[in-house]
Short mmCIF file of C-alpha atoms in Angstrom, two decimals:
data_model
loop_
_atom_site.label_atom_id
_atom_site.label_comp_id
_atom_site.label_asym_id
_atom_site.label_seq_id
_atom_site.Cartn_x
_atom_site.Cartn_y
_atom_site.Cartn_z
CA UNK A 1 160.46 116.92 93.14
CA UNK A 2 157.82 115.41 90.15
CA UNK A 3 158.05 112.04 91.89
CA UNK A 4 157.96 113.50 95.44
CA UNK A 5 154.78 115.46 94.84
CA UNK A 6 152.98 112.51 92.38
CA UNK A 7 153.88 109.91 95.56
CA UNK A 8 152.20 112.31 97.37
CA UNK A 9 149.34 113.05 95.76
CA UNK A 10 148.91 109.20 95.23
CA UNK A 11 148.90 109.13 98.54
CA UNK A 12 146.03 112.05 99.47
CA UNK A 13 143.91 110.49 96.63
CA UNK A 14 144.11 106.70 98.35
CA UNK A 15 142.41 108.77 101.42
CA UNK A 16 140.45 110.29 99.79
CA UNK A 17 139.13 107.03 98.32
CA UNK A 18 138.96 105.34 101.22
CA UNK A 19 137.11 107.98 103.10
CA UNK A 20 134.66 108.30 100.14
CA UNK A 21 133.63 104.79 100.81
CA UNK A 22 133.63 104.44 104.52
CA UNK A 23 132.79 107.65 106.08
CA UNK A 24 130.60 108.32 103.58
CA UNK A 25 127.31 110.29 105.76
CA UNK A 26 123.68 110.47 105.07
CA UNK A 27 123.58 113.02 102.88
CA UNK A 28 126.18 111.41 100.20
CA UNK A 29 124.41 108.16 100.04
CA UNK A 30 120.72 109.58 99.83
CA UNK A 31 120.09 108.68 96.64
CA UNK A 32 121.49 104.43 97.28
CA UNK A 33 119.21 101.99 98.41
CA UNK A 34 119.98 100.57 101.74
CA UNK A 35 120.44 97.57 100.42
CA UNK A 36 123.47 97.18 98.45
CA UNK A 37 124.39 94.27 96.69
CA UNK A 38 127.32 93.07 94.77
CA UNK A 39 127.56 92.63 90.48
CA UNK A 40 130.08 90.48 89.02
CA UNK A 41 130.39 91.20 85.65
CA UNK A 42 132.25 88.35 83.04
CA UNK A 43 130.73 89.34 79.75
CA UNK A 44 133.25 91.65 77.53
CA UNK A 45 131.43 94.30 77.24
CA UNK A 46 127.67 95.88 77.44
CA UNK A 47 126.00 96.18 74.19
CA UNK A 48 125.29 99.84 73.60
CA UNK A 49 122.02 98.93 71.93
CA UNK A 50 120.70 97.40 74.89
CA UNK A 51 118.07 98.65 76.78
CA UNK A 52 118.68 101.66 79.72
CA UNK A 53 118.11 100.15 82.91
CA UNK A 54 117.48 101.86 85.98
CA UNK A 55 119.99 101.08 88.95
CA UNK A 56 118.86 101.99 92.34
CA UNK A 57 121.75 100.34 94.64
CA UNK A 58 125.29 100.51 94.66
CA UNK A 59 127.26 98.74 91.52
CA UNK A 60 130.27 96.72 91.75
CA UNK A 61 132.13 96.03 88.62
CA UNK A 62 134.82 93.33 88.74
CA UNK A 63 136.46 89.91 87.45
CA UNK A 64 136.19 91.94 83.00
CA UNK A 65 138.76 92.92 80.61
CA UNK A 66 135.68 95.83 79.36
CA UNK A 67 132.97 97.12 81.10
CA UNK A 68 131.08 100.27 78.95
CA UNK A 69 128.14 101.36 81.20
CA UNK A 70 125.24 102.24 79.68
CA UNK A 71 122.63 102.40 82.17
CA UNK A 72 121.33 104.96 84.73
CA UNK A 73 122.59 104.33 87.93
CA UNK A 74 121.19 106.12 91.03
CA UNK A 75 124.02 105.23 93.46
CA UNK A 76 127.66 104.67 93.70
CA UNK A 77 129.62 102.84 91.04
CA UNK A 78 133.21 100.92 92.49
CA UNK A 79 134.89 99.24 89.00
CA UNK A 80 138.08 97.51 88.59
CA UNK A 81 138.46 96.64 84.69
CA UNK A 82 141.10 96.67 81.83
CA UNK A 83 139.05 99.54 80.48
CA UNK A 84 135.79 101.11 81.53
CA UNK A 85 133.51 103.44 79.02
CA UNK A 86 130.59 105.22 79.94
CA UNK A 87 128.13 104.85 76.58
CA UNK A 88 125.46 107.89 76.70
CA UNK A 89 124.23 106.86 73.58
CA UNK A 90 120.74 105.77 74.06
CA UNK A 91 119.87 108.02 77.24
CA UNK A 92 121.98 106.18 79.66
CA UNK A 93 125.75 106.35 81.03
CA UNK A 94 124.51 108.76 83.87
CA UNK A 95 125.53 108.37 87.87
CA UNK A 96 123.87 109.87 90.69
CA UNK A 97 126.37 108.82 92.99
CA UNK A 98 130.43 108.72 93.49
CA UNK A 99 132.14 106.81 90.90
CA UNK A 100 135.55 104.81 92.03
CA UNK A 101 137.85 103.55 89.06
CA UNK A 102 140.77 101.23 89.57
CA UNK A 103 141.60 100.63 85.06
CA UNK A 104 144.05 100.51 82.42
CA UNK A 105 141.53 102.65 80.80
CA UNK A 106 138.79 105.42 81.54
CA UNK A 107 136.93 106.82 78.80
CA UNK A 108 133.60 109.20 80.14
CA UNK A 109 132.36 109.28 76.79
CA UNK A 110 129.51 111.27 74.74
CA UNK A 111 128.29 111.62 70.85
CA UNK A 112 130.10 114.51 68.80
CA UNK A 113 129.01 115.74 65.26
CA UNK A 114 132.80 117.52 64.16
CA UNK A 115 131.74 119.98 60.85
CA UNK A 116 134.24 120.86 58.59
CA UNK A 117 135.45 123.82 59.83
CA UNK A 118 138.66 124.41 61.65
CA UNK A 119 139.99 125.98 64.61
CA UNK A 120 143.25 128.30 64.48
CA UNK A 121 145.25 125.50 65.57
CA UNK A 122 143.60 123.41 63.11
CA UNK A 123 141.34 120.88 64.76
CA UNK A 124 137.80 120.01 63.25
CA UNK A 125 134.66 122.39 65.98
CA UNK A 126 132.57 120.77 67.02
CA UNK A 127 128.84 120.99 65.14
CA UNK A 128 126.72 119.17 67.76
CA UNK A 129 126.92 116.83 71.39
CA UNK A 130 124.41 114.76 70.38
CA UNK A 131 124.61 113.14 73.58
CA UNK A 132 127.13 112.79 76.91
CA UNK A 133 127.77 111.08 80.03
CA UNK A 134 126.44 112.77 82.98
CA UNK A 135 128.21 112.16 86.76
CA UNK A 136 126.37 113.92 89.70
CA UNK A 137 129.14 112.66 92.08
CA UNK A 138 132.83 112.96 92.49
CA UNK A 139 135.34 111.52 89.84
CA UNK A 140 138.20 109.14 91.52
CA UNK A 141 139.82 107.54 89.02
CA UNK A 142 143.62 105.03 89.15
CA UNK A 143 143.92 105.03 85.31
CA UNK A 144 146.58 104.58 82.98
CA UNK A 145 144.57 106.53 80.07
CA UNK A 146 142.11 108.86 81.29
CA UNK A 147 139.42 110.51 78.24
CA UNK A 148 136.57 112.65 79.22
CA UNK A 149 135.16 113.47 75.57
CA UNK A 150 133.62 116.65 74.73
CA UNK A 151 130.67 117.36 76.10
CA UNK A 152 131.06 114.90 78.84
CA UNK A 153 129.96 116.53 82.71
CA UNK A 154 130.96 115.89 86.00
CA UNK A 155 129.52 117.65 88.44
CA UNK A 156 131.32 117.04 91.18
CA UNK A 157 135.12 116.78 91.95
CA UNK A 158 137.73 115.35 89.46
CA UNK A 159 140.44 113.10 91.21
CA UNK A 160 142.94 111.43 88.69
CA UNK A 161 146.16 109.87 89.05
CA UNK A 162 147.47 108.73 85.55
CA UNK A 163 149.48 108.40 83.36
CA UNK A 164 147.89 110.35 80.50
CA UNK A 165 145.14 112.56 80.98
CA UNK A 166 142.47 114.05 78.52
CA UNK A 167 140.14 116.66 78.86
CA UNK A 168 138.34 116.91 75.37
CA UNK A 169 136.76 120.73 74.22
CA UNK A 170 133.15 121.49 75.89
CA UNK A 171 133.72 119.31 78.98
CA UNK A 172 132.13 120.79 81.99
CA UNK A 173 134.20 120.15 85.69
CA UNK A 174 131.40 122.13 87.91
CA UNK A 175 133.33 121.19 91.20
CA UNK A 176 137.55 121.08 91.33
CA UNK A 177 140.27 119.10 89.41
CA UNK A 178 142.95 117.64 91.17
CA UNK A 179 145.44 115.47 88.87
CA UNK A 180 148.40 113.76 89.20
CA UNK A 181 149.93 112.18 85.67
CA UNK A 182 152.77 112.40 83.29
CA UNK A 183 150.58 114.44 80.55
CA UNK A 184 147.69 116.44 80.58
CA UNK A 185 145.74 117.74 77.97
CA UNK A 186 143.42 120.30 79.11
CA UNK A 187 140.53 121.73 76.63
CA UNK A 188 137.64 121.78 78.90
CA UNK A 189 135.77 124.11 81.58
CA UNK A 190 136.51 124.12 85.57
CA UNK A 191 133.78 125.52 86.88
CA UNK A 192 136.31 125.83 90.62
CA UNK A 193 140.00 125.27 90.59
CA UNK A 194 142.15 123.35 88.76
CA UNK A 195 145.35 120.92 91.59
CA UNK A 196 147.94 119.72 88.25
CA UNK A 197 151.11 117.70 89.35
CA UNK A 198 152.77 116.94 86.02
CA UNK A 199 155.62 116.20 83.63
CA UNK A 200 154.19 117.95 80.27
CA UNK A 201 150.75 120.40 80.25
CA UNK A 202 149.09 121.71 77.30
CA UNK A 203 145.81 124.19 78.19
CA UNK A 204 144.68 124.23 74.88
CA UNK A 205 142.36 126.89 73.14
CA UNK A 206 138.82 126.14 74.73
CA UNK A 207 140.50 126.00 78.54
CA UNK A 208 138.48 128.01 81.05
CA UNK A 209 139.15 127.66 84.79
CA UNK A 210 136.98 130.03 86.76
CA UNK A 211 138.75 129.86 89.61
CA UNK A 212 142.36 129.12 90.45
CA UNK A 213 144.96 127.34 88.86
CA UNK A 214 147.74 125.67 90.29
CA UNK A 215 150.06 123.91 88.64
CA UNK A 216 153.58 121.88 88.98
CA UNK A 217 154.62 120.96 86.00
CA UNK A 218 158.68 120.34 83.91
CA UNK A 219 157.04 121.39 80.55
CA UNK A 220 154.24 123.61 79.69
CA UNK A 221 152.07 125.05 77.31
CA UNK A 222 149.32 127.28 78.56
CA UNK A 223 146.13 128.64 75.99
CA UNK A 224 143.01 129.50 77.31
CA UNK A 225 140.87 131.80 80.14
CA UNK A 226 141.71 131.42 83.87
CA UNK A 227 139.22 133.80 85.50
CA UNK A 228 141.38 134.15 88.93
CA UNK A 229 144.84 133.57 89.76
CA UNK A 230 147.64 131.54 88.51
CA UNK A 231 150.44 130.12 90.60
CA UNK A 232 152.71 128.20 87.87
CA UNK A 233 156.35 126.25 89.24
CA UNK A 234 157.94 125.06 86.00
CA UNK A 235 161.15 123.19 86.53
CA UNK A 236 162.03 123.85 82.37
CA UNK A 237 160.39 125.25 79.98
CA UNK A 238 156.83 127.46 80.64
CA UNK A 239 155.46 129.24 77.39
CA UNK A 240 151.85 130.98 77.54
CA UNK A 241 150.46 132.14 73.89
CA UNK A 242 148.76 135.24 72.93
CA UNK A 243 145.05 133.59 73.60
CA UNK A 244 146.28 133.03 77.63
CA UNK A 245 144.43 135.04 79.91
CA UNK A 246 144.70 135.70 83.71
CA UNK A 247 142.07 137.54 85.00
CA UNK A 248 143.47 138.42 88.43
CA UNK A 249 147.10 138.15 89.53
CA UNK A 250 150.52 135.78 87.91
CA UNK A 251 152.34 134.11 89.79
CA UNK A 252 155.35 132.00 88.32
CA UNK A 253 157.39 130.81 91.29
CA UNK A 254 159.68 129.28 88.92
CA UNK A 255 160.87 128.69 85.58
CA UNK A 256 163.66 128.17 84.00
CA UNK A 257 162.53 129.71 80.29
CA UNK A 258 159.67 131.30 80.73
CA UNK A 259 158.10 132.75 77.68
CA UNK A 260 155.50 135.33 77.94
CA UNK A 261 152.51 135.95 75.94
CA UNK A 262 148.86 136.87 76.15
CA UNK A 263 147.33 139.35 79.56
CA UNK A 264 147.03 139.32 82.71
CA UNK A 265 144.47 142.10 83.99
CA UNK A 266 146.34 141.20 87.50
CA UNK A 267 149.68 141.74 88.13
CA UNK A 268 152.36 139.58 88.41
CA UNK A 269 155.29 138.43 89.76
CA UNK A 270 157.69 136.51 88.01
CA UNK A 271 161.11 133.84 88.88
CA UNK A 272 162.53 132.90 85.70
CA UNK A 273 165.98 132.32 84.76
CA UNK A 274 165.66 133.18 81.28
CA UNK A 275 162.21 135.47 80.35
CA UNK A 276 161.19 136.68 77.12
CA UNK A 277 158.13 138.72 75.65
CA UNK A 278 156.50 137.26 72.39
CA UNK A 279 154.23 139.82 70.93
CA UNK A 280 152.06 139.42 67.51
CA UNK A 281 151.03 141.97 65.49
CA UNK A 282 146.55 141.63 66.45
CA UNK A 283 147.16 140.53 69.89
CA UNK A 284 149.68 142.52 71.82
CA UNK A 285 150.83 140.72 75.38
CA UNK A 286 150.49 142.70 78.45
CA UNK A 287 150.24 143.38 82.42
CA UNK A 288 147.65 146.20 83.18
CA UNK A 289 148.36 145.89 86.82
CA UNK A 290 152.00 145.67 88.58
CA UNK A 291 155.34 143.68 86.98
CA UNK A 292 157.55 142.49 89.61
CA UNK A 293 160.57 140.30 88.33
CA UNK A 294 163.19 137.84 88.82
CA UNK A 295 165.82 136.80 86.23
CA UNK A 296 169.87 134.98 86.53
CA UNK A 297 170.95 137.66 84.29
CA UNK A 298 170.20 141.90 83.70
CA UNK A 299 167.42 142.05 81.20
CA UNK A 300 164.84 145.27 80.32
CA UNK A 301 161.44 144.95 80.13
CA UNK A 302 160.18 146.56 76.66
CA UNK A 303 157.51 149.11 76.29
CA UNK A 304 154.21 149.33 76.36
CA UNK A 305 153.85 145.57 78.07
CA UNK A 306 153.44 146.48 81.74
CA UNK A 307 150.96 149.42 82.58
CA UNK A 308 151.97 149.80 86.33
CA UNK A 309 154.81 149.60 87.99
CA UNK A 310 158.08 147.58 87.51
CA UNK A 311 160.47 146.23 89.79
CA UNK A 312 163.10 143.87 89.90
CA UNK A 313 163.91 140.98 92.36
CA UNK A 314 166.26 138.87 93.71
CA UNK A 315 166.33 135.67 91.35
CA UNK A 316 165.55 132.84 93.59
CA UNK A 317 166.78 129.41 91.98
CA UNK A 318 164.13 126.73 93.30
CA UNK A 319 165.54 123.49 92.86
CA UNK A 320 164.13 119.70 93.56
CA UNK A 321 167.69 119.44 95.05
CA UNK A 322 167.84 122.63 97.35
CA UNK A 323 166.34 122.58 100.30
CA UNK A 324 165.67 125.92 101.41
CA UNK A 325 165.59 126.79 105.35
CA UNK A 326 161.93 128.09 106.60
CA UNK A 327 160.95 124.37 104.98
CA UNK A 328 163.17 122.84 107.32
CA UNK A 329 162.06 124.57 110.38
CA UNK A 330 157.95 124.11 108.71
CA UNK A 331 158.21 120.56 108.59
CA UNK A 332 160.11 119.93 111.53
CA UNK A 333 157.31 122.33 113.76
CA UNK A 334 154.40 120.22 111.72
CA UNK A 335 155.76 116.83 112.88
CA UNK A 336 156.47 118.08 116.77
CA UNK A 337 152.78 118.89 116.28
CA UNK A 338 151.51 115.51 114.47
CA UNK A 339 153.93 113.22 117.34
CA UNK A 340 152.12 115.30 120.43
CA UNK A 341 149.05 115.40 119.27
CA UNK A 342 148.67 111.59 118.71
CA UNK A 343 150.35 111.34 121.77
CA UNK A 344 148.29 113.37 123.99
CA UNK A 345 145.32 111.83 122.20
CA UNK A 346 146.12 108.70 123.04
CA UNK A 347 146.83 109.21 126.85
CA UNK A 348 143.39 110.62 126.96
CA UNK A 349 141.16 108.42 125.12
CA UNK A 350 143.01 105.10 126.10
CA UNK A 351 145.25 105.32 128.60
CA UNK A 352 145.11 101.16 129.54
CA UNK A 353 145.93 100.50 125.53
CA UNK A 354 149.21 102.25 125.84
CA UNK A 355 150.03 100.06 129.13
CA UNK A 356 149.73 96.65 127.08
CA UNK A 357 152.89 97.38 124.42
CA UNK A 358 154.96 95.37 124.52
CA UNK A 359 158.54 96.52 127.11
CA UNK A 360 161.21 98.16 124.46
CA UNK A 361 164.20 95.88 124.13
CA UNK A 362 166.39 94.19 121.94
CA UNK A 363 163.73 91.12 121.63
CA UNK A 364 160.63 93.00 121.98
CA UNK A 365 161.69 95.37 119.67
CA UNK A 366 162.38 92.29 116.70
CA UNK A 367 159.22 90.91 117.57
CA UNK A 368 157.45 93.75 116.96
CA UNK A 369 159.30 94.78 113.43
CA UNK A 370 158.28 91.39 112.23
CA UNK A 371 154.79 91.60 113.12
CA UNK A 372 154.21 95.10 111.76
CA UNK A 373 155.99 93.34 108.52
CA UNK A 374 153.87 90.50 108.47
CA UNK A 375 150.73 92.28 109.07
CA UNK A 376 151.36 94.78 105.68
CA UNK A 377 151.02 91.28 103.78
CA UNK A 378 148.05 89.70 105.66
CA UNK A 379 145.92 92.73 105.44
CA UNK A 380 146.87 92.20 101.71
CA UNK A 381 145.28 89.13 101.56
CA UNK A 382 142.45 89.73 103.37
CA UNK A 383 142.04 92.72 101.21
CA UNK A 384 142.36 90.45 97.69
CA UNK A 385 139.84 88.03 99.44
CA UNK A 386 137.22 90.51 100.95
CA UNK A 387 137.25 92.17 97.16
CA UNK A 388 136.99 88.77 94.80
CA UNK A 389 134.82 85.92 97.49
CA UNK A 390 131.96 88.23 97.33
CA UNK A 391 131.86 89.08 100.78
CA UNK A 392 131.86 92.66 100.41
CA UNK A 393 134.25 95.47 98.92
CA UNK A 394 133.20 98.05 101.45
CA UNK A 395 134.46 96.15 104.14
CA UNK A 396 137.67 95.10 102.04
CA UNK A 397 138.15 99.14 101.86
CA UNK A 398 136.95 99.34 105.85
CA UNK A 399 140.21 96.64 106.83
CA UNK A 400 142.62 98.94 104.33
CA UNK A 401 140.88 102.26 106.24
CA UNK A 402 141.88 100.69 109.63
CA UNK A 403 145.58 100.00 108.98
CA UNK A 404 146.19 103.18 107.52
CA UNK A 405 144.96 104.42 110.83
CA UNK A 406 147.24 102.28 112.92
CA UNK A 407 150.58 104.02 110.31
CA UNK A 408 149.07 107.59 111.34
CA UNK A 409 149.55 106.10 115.31
CA UNK A 410 152.64 104.21 114.49
CA UNK A 411 155.82 106.74 114.58
CA UNK A 412 154.31 109.02 117.68
CA UNK A 413 153.77 106.22 119.72
CA UNK A 414 157.24 104.70 118.64
CA UNK A 415 158.63 108.11 119.38
CA UNK A 416 157.20 108.12 122.78
CA UNK A 417 158.13 104.70 123.75
CA UNK A 418 162.01 105.90 123.34
CA UNK A 419 161.23 108.69 125.09
CA UNK A 420 159.70 106.54 128.08
CA UNK A 421 163.06 104.54 128.61
CA UNK A 422 165.76 107.47 128.66
CA UNK A 423 167.09 107.84 131.79
CA UNK A 424 167.21 111.62 132.25
CA UNK A 425 165.95 113.84 134.68
CA UNK A 426 163.53 115.66 132.22
CA UNK A 427 159.99 115.70 131.83
CA UNK A 428 158.20 113.39 130.04
CA UNK A 429 157.27 115.80 126.96
CA UNK A 430 160.58 117.63 126.99
CA UNK A 431 162.14 114.11 126.06
CA UNK A 432 159.35 113.67 123.42
CA UNK A 433 160.61 116.78 122.07
CA UNK A 434 164.05 116.04 122.24
CA UNK A 435 163.43 112.50 120.53
CA UNK A 436 161.48 113.48 117.52
CA UNK A 437 164.11 116.78 117.05
CA UNK A 438 166.27 114.05 116.40
CA UNK A 439 164.58 112.08 114.57
CA UNK A 440 163.68 114.17 112.26
CA UNK A 441 167.04 114.92 111.34
CA UNK A 442 168.00 111.22 111.24
CA UNK A 443 165.02 111.17 108.60
CA UNK A 444 167.10 113.93 106.39
CA UNK A 445 169.86 112.42 105.78
CA UNK A 446 169.31 109.97 102.14
CA UNK A 447 168.86 106.55 101.85
CA UNK A 448 169.17 105.97 105.65
CA UNK A 449 167.14 108.67 106.80
CA UNK A 450 164.33 106.62 104.58
CA UNK A 451 165.45 103.26 105.67
CA UNK A 452 165.04 104.14 109.82
CA UNK A 453 161.35 105.97 108.91
CA UNK A 454 160.41 102.98 107.33
CA UNK A 455 161.98 100.42 110.19
CA UNK A 456 160.55 102.74 112.86
CA UNK A 457 157.02 102.51 111.22
CA UNK A 458 156.71 99.03 110.94
CA UNK A 459 158.08 98.30 114.51
CA UNK A 460 155.05 100.81 115.72
CA UNK A 461 152.70 99.08 114.13
CA UNK A 462 153.76 95.63 115.69
CA UNK A 463 153.58 97.10 118.71
CA UNK A 464 150.58 98.06 118.37
CA UNK A 465 149.14 94.79 117.26
CA UNK A 466 151.05 92.93 120.21
CA UNK A 467 149.27 95.53 122.95
CA UNK A 468 145.54 94.99 121.06
CA UNK A 469 146.12 91.42 121.44
CA UNK A 470 147.06 91.27 124.80
CA UNK A 471 144.52 93.96 125.49
CA UNK A 472 142.11 91.34 123.78
CA UNK A 473 143.17 88.62 125.57
#
């Protein structure tokens, strides 16, 4: 389940990156200069003592191992470097646009002085924040390690796909947090909601989420405050500590082992194989609303924990190897809407283009498959060439966006072609309904289903490219 979710979120993040570059509105780019330039950085790093510069155009960073941003950028930054660091020590490290990062290590830096005192978890307390980085747009990061240092502020949303994510104390993210990672250490403040998909999650003492938490993890240890609701799906161990607080409702969709401590101001609905309660002498765990719980074995809730009513439901084992009938029906319904929407729109917007698609026979299918597979490598070569030649990174992302658009058309138009050649005395859309249903059933077959979907997609792309070539010719 985790691997599938990680692939899905990675794909969504890629689409967000592309759409932000290609489809940015005037409102989003109001701080950018109309003139855009490519800046190739070859120095190993930017000195932290250099004079702060004001940059009024989009900044492109590549061909470098390490880059330190010590300037003020009034536009967007597109960076590809082994290590990217923002340095605020000379009043720099400020970005008014969006920050796009592909890097082994990302550090949104700050200058902090620690005191000699320690908190209850034996960590040194912050005495003062001397300077901090500020990102006024969104941050999109594809990296191995991402660290947001104490005091740094991100005024937009934060999107991360990484191996490890560290958000330190006093960090403020004014937007939403979207993370897919192997390990997440959250110790800052999220002004909106947090959507976290990670193998291991540690929500530490100073964490604060002003709206909702959506967490999908294998193991999670949670401190801090969630101001509204928490929705948790944990494959293995879930532990909430005495300083954990949910100001509205807690819903544990599944946990193998759930040790509950802390406070829930609203209702709690818990589905856990094993459920335990842990009280501390000075901090009793409590649920002020109602509790609806389900466990694999019968158990009694200790007195004094639940202020409202207690009810017991049927325990449901949720596993990545088990697929519910309702989810299958929902996926089929979604596929049908997607296929019919694309076919309807294509016939309405470009009916003549559909007539240009090649004949659906053995030779035509093989040619389309070959062209579809080759197109993937051609687009990759074009993308790399545009990025490295200085022609324009934006144009390179436009190419990828166009190719992703073809991906969206490929399978619906492929299924429509099959429906057109089926010799049954039925309405075309009835035949399309049957073909889509059969295709969906085949896609559920392990290994074979994935192979069929892969081949169908590239046959569809090949057919579209052949049709475009004929139209242009």
